[in-house]
Tab-separated table of C-alpha atoms and ligand atoms in Angstrom:
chain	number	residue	atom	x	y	z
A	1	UNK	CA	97.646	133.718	159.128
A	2	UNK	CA	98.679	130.734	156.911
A	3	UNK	CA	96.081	128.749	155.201
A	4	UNK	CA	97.204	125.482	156.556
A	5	UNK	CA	96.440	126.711	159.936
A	6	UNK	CA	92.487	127.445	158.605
A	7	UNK	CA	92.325	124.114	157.159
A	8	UNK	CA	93.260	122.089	159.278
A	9	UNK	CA	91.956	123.817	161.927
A	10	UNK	CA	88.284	122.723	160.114
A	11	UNK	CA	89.044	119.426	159.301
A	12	UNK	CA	89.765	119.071	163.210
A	13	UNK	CA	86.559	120.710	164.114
A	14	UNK	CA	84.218	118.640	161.591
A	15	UNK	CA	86.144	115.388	163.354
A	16	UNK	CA	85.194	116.445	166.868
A	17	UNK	CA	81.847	118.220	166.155
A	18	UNK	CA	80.460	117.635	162.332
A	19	UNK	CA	80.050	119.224	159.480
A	20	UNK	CA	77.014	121.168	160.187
A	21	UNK	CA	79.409	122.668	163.243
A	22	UNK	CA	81.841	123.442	160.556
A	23	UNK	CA	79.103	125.447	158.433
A	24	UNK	CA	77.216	126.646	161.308
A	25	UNK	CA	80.366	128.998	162.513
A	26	UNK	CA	81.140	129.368	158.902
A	27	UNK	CA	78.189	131.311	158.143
A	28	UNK	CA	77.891	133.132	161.444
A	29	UNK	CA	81.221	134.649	161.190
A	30	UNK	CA	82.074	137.597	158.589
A	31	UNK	CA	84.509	135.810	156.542
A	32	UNK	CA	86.144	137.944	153.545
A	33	UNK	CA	87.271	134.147	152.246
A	34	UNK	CA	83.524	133.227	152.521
A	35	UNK	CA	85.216	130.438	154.525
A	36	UNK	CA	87.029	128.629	151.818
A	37	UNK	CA	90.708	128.115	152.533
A	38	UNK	CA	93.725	126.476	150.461
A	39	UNK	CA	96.747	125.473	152.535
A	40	UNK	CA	99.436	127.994	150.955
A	41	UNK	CA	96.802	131.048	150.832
A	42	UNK	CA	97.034	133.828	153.665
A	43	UNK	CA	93.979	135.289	155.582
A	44	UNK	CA	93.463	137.613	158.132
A	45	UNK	CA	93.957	136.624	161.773
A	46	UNK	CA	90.752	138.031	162.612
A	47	UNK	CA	88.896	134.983	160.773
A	48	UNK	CA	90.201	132.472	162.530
A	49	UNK	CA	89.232	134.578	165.770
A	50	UNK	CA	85.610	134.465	164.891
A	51	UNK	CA	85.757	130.489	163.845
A	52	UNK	CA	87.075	130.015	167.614
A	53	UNK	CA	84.567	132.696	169.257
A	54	UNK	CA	81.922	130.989	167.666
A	55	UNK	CA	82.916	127.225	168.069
A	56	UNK	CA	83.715	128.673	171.694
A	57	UNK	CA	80.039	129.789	172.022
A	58	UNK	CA	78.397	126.393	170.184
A	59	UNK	CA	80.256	123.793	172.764
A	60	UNK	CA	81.279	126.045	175.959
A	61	UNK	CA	84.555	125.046	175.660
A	62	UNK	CA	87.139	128.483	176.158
A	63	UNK	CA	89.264	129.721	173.144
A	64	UNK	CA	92.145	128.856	175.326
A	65	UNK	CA	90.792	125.169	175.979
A	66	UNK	CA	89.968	124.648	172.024
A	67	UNK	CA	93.360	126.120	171.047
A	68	UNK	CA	95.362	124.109	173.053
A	69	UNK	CA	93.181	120.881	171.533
A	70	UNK	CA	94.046	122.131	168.473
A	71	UNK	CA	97.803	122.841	168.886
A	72	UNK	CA	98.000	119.114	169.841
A	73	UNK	CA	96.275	118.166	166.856
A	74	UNK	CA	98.730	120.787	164.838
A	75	UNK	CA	101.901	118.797	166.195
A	76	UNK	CA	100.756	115.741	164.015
A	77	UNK	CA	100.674	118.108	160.864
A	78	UNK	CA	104.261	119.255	161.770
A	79	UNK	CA	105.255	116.158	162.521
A	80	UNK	CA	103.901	114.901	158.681
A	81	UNK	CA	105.292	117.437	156.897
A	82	UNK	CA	108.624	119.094	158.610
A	83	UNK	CA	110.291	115.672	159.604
A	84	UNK	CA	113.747	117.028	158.900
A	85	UNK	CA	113.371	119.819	161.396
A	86	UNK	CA	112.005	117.679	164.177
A	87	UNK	CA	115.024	115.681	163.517
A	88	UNK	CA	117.341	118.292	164.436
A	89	UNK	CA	116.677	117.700	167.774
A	90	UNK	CA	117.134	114.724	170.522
A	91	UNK	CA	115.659	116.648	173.207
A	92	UNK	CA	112.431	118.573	174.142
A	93	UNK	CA	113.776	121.375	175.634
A	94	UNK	CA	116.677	122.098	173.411
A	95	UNK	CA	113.986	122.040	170.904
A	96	UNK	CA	111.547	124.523	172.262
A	97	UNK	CA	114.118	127.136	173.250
A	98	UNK	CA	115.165	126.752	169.704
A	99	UNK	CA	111.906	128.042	168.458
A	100	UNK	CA	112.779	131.871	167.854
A	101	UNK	CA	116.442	131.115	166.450
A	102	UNK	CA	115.760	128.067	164.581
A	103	UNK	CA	112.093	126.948	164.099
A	104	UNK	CA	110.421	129.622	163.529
A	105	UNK	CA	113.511	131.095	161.186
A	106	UNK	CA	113.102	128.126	158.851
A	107	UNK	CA	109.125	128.481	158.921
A	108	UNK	CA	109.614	132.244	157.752
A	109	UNK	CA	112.105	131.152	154.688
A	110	UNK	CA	108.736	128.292	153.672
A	111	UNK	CA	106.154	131.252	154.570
A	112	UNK	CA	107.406	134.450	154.365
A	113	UNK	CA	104.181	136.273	155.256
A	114	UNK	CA	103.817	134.310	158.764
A	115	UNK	CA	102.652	135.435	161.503
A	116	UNK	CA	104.768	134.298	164.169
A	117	UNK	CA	105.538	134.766	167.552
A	118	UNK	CA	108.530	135.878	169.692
A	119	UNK	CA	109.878	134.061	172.098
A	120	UNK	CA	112.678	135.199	174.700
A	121	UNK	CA	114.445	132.638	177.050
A	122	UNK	CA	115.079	133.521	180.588
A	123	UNK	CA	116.681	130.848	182.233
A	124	UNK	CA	117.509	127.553	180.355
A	125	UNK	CA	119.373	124.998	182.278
A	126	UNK	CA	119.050	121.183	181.169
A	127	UNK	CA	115.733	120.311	183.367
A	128	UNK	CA	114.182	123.856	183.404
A	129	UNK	CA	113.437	126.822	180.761
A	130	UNK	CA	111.788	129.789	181.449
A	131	UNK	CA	110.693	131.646	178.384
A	132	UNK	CA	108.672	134.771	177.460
A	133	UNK	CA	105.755	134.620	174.641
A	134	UNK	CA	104.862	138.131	172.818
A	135	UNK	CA	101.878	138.162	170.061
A	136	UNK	CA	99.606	140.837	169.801
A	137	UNK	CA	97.503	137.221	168.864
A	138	UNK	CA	97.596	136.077	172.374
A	139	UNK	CA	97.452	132.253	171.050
A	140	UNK	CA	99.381	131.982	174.311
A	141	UNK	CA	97.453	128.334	174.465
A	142	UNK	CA	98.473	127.399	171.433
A	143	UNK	CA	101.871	127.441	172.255
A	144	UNK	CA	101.237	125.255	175.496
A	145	UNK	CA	99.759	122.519	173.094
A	146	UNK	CA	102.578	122.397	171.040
A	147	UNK	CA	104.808	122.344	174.245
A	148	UNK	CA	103.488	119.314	175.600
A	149	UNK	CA	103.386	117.478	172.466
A	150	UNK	CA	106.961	118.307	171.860
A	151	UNK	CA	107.657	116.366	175.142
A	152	UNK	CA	105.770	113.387	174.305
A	153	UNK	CA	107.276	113.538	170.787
A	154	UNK	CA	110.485	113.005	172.830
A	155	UNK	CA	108.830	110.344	175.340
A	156	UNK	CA	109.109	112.935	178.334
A	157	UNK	CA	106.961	114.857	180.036
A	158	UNK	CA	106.830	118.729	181.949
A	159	UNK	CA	105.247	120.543	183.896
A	160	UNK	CA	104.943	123.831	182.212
A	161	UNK	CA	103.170	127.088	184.279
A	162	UNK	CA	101.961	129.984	182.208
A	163	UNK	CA	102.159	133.643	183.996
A	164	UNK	CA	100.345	136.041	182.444
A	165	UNK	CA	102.889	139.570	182.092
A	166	UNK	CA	99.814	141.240	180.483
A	167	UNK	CA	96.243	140.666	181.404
A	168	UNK	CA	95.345	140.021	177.838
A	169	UNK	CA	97.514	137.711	177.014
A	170	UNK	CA	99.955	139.178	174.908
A	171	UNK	CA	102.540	138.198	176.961
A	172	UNK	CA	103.122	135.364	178.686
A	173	UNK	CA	105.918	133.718	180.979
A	174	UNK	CA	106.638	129.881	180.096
A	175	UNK	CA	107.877	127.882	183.150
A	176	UNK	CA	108.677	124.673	182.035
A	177	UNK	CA	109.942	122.017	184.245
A	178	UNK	CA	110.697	118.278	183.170
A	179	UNK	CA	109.383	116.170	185.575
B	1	HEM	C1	102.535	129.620	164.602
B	1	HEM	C2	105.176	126.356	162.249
B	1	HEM	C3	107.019	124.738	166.386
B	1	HEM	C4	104.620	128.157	168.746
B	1	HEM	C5	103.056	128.834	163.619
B	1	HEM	C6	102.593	128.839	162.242
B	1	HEM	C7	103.342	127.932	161.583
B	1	HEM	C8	104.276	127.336	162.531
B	1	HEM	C9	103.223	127.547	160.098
B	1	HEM	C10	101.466	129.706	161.673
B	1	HEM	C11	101.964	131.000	161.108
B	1	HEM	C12	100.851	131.777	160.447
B	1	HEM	O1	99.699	131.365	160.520
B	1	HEM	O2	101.082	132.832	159.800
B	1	HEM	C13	105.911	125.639	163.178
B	1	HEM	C14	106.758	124.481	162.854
B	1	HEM	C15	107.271	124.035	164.033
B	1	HEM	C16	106.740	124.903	165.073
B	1	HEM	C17	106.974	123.915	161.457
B	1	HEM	C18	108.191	122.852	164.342
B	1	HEM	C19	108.945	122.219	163.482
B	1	HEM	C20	106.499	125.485	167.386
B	1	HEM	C21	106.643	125.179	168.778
B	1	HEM	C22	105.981	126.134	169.441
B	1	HEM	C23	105.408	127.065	168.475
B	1	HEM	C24	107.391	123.984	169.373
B	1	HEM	C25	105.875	126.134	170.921
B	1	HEM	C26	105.872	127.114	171.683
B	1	HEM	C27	103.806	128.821	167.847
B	1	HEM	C28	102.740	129.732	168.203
B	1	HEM	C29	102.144	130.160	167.000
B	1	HEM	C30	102.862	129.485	165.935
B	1	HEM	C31	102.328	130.111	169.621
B	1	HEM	C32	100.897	131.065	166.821
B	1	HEM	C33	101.169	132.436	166.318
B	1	HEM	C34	101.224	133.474	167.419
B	1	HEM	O3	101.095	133.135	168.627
B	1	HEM	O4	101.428	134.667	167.090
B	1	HEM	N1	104.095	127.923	163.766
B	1	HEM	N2	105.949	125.873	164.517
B	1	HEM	N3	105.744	126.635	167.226
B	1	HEM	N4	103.860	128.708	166.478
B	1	HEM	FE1	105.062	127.435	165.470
C-alpha cells in the first residue's frame, strides 16, 4: 500500500482525534515501519489494518465507518494533486465507471507497485451503474467514500447500495443511482 495513503491517513486521524491517538495506535500495532511513513514509500497492507483495528477499538467507530471518513477526506488529496485527471471528466458517473480502464490505469503508470482494486460494470445507463468491487482488501467502504465525493465534486448526488457477493467483503455489488 502506497505511502501517501499511510500519511495522510495520520494526519486525518491526529485532526479528528490528536496526536496522542496517533501514537497511541502507533505503538500498539506491530509496525515493521515503526510507524514512520514517506508519501512515495510502500508498506504492507497489513499496517494500515492494525492502525484502523486499533483507532476502531479507541473511538467505537467500525473500520467500515472510519474508512469511508477517510475516503472523503482522500478525495481532497486527489483532488490537490491529480487535477488533470479529474478534468477528464464532466460527469460523475462516466467518471466512476472509468475507474478500472482509466483511473486506476494512470495511477499504476505514477505507482507501479499499487495495490488496486478491480472493478467490473454491470449495467451503465446515463442515471444508473451497477458495478462489481474485488480486493482481497475488502476496503469496500473506501470506495463508497470516494463515490459520493465524486458526485459532489460534480454538484450531484446518488444513492449508491452496496450488496455484499461475499460475506467478507471481498466482493461487493455497487448500485448507484443519481437521484
Ligand atoms: C486505492 C488513486 C479514484 C477506488 C487507490 C490508491 C491510490 C488511488 C493511489 C492506493 C493504492 C495503494 O495504496 O497501493 C486514485 C486516483 C483517483 C482514484 C488518483 C482519481 C483521480 C478512485 C475512485 C474510486 C476508487 C473514484 C471509487 C470507487 C479505490 C479503492 C482503493 C483505491 C476502493 C483501495 C484499494 C483496494 O480496495 O484494494 N486509488 N483513485 N479510486 N481506489 Fe482509487
Amino acid at each position: 500500500m502506497k505511502g501517501i495513503v499511510f500519511t495522510e491517513f495520520l494526519e486525518l486521524v491526529e485532526d479528528k482525534f490528536g496526536l496522542e491517538m496517533v501514537d497511541r495506535i502507533i505503538s500498539s500495532s506491530e509496525l515493521a515501519s515503526d510507524g514512520i511513513y514517506t508519501s512515495v514509500g510502500t508498506y504492507s497492507f497489513s499496517e494500515m489494518l492494525q492502525l484502523l483495528q486499533h483507532l476502531s477499538e479507541n473511538t467505537g467507530i467500525s473500520i467500515d465507518n472510519l474508512l469511508l471518513v477517510y475516503a472523503e477526506h482522500f478525495f481532497s488529496v486527489i483532488e490537490k494533486s491529480y487535477p488533470g485527471l479529474l478534468a477528464t471528466y464532466k460527469d460523475p458517473i462516466e467518471m466512476i465507471s472509468s475507474i478500472e480502464n482509466h483511473i486506476h490505469v494512470e495511477v499504476r503508470k505514477i505507482y507501479p507497485d499499487a495495490e488496486l482494486p478491480t472493478f467490473e460494470v454491470i449495467e451503465k445507463t446515463k442515471d444508473h451503474l451497477v458495478m462489481d468491487y474485488t480486493s482481497s482488501r475488502a476496503m469496500h467502504h473506501f470506495g463508497l467514500g470516494l463515490m459520493n465525493k465524486t458526485f459532489e465534486h460534480f454538484n450531484s448526488t446518488a444513492t449508491i447500495e452496496l450488496e455484499k457477493i461475499k460475506e467478507d467483503g471481498t466482493q461487493v455489488r455497487f448500485v448507484i443511482n443519481r437521484n
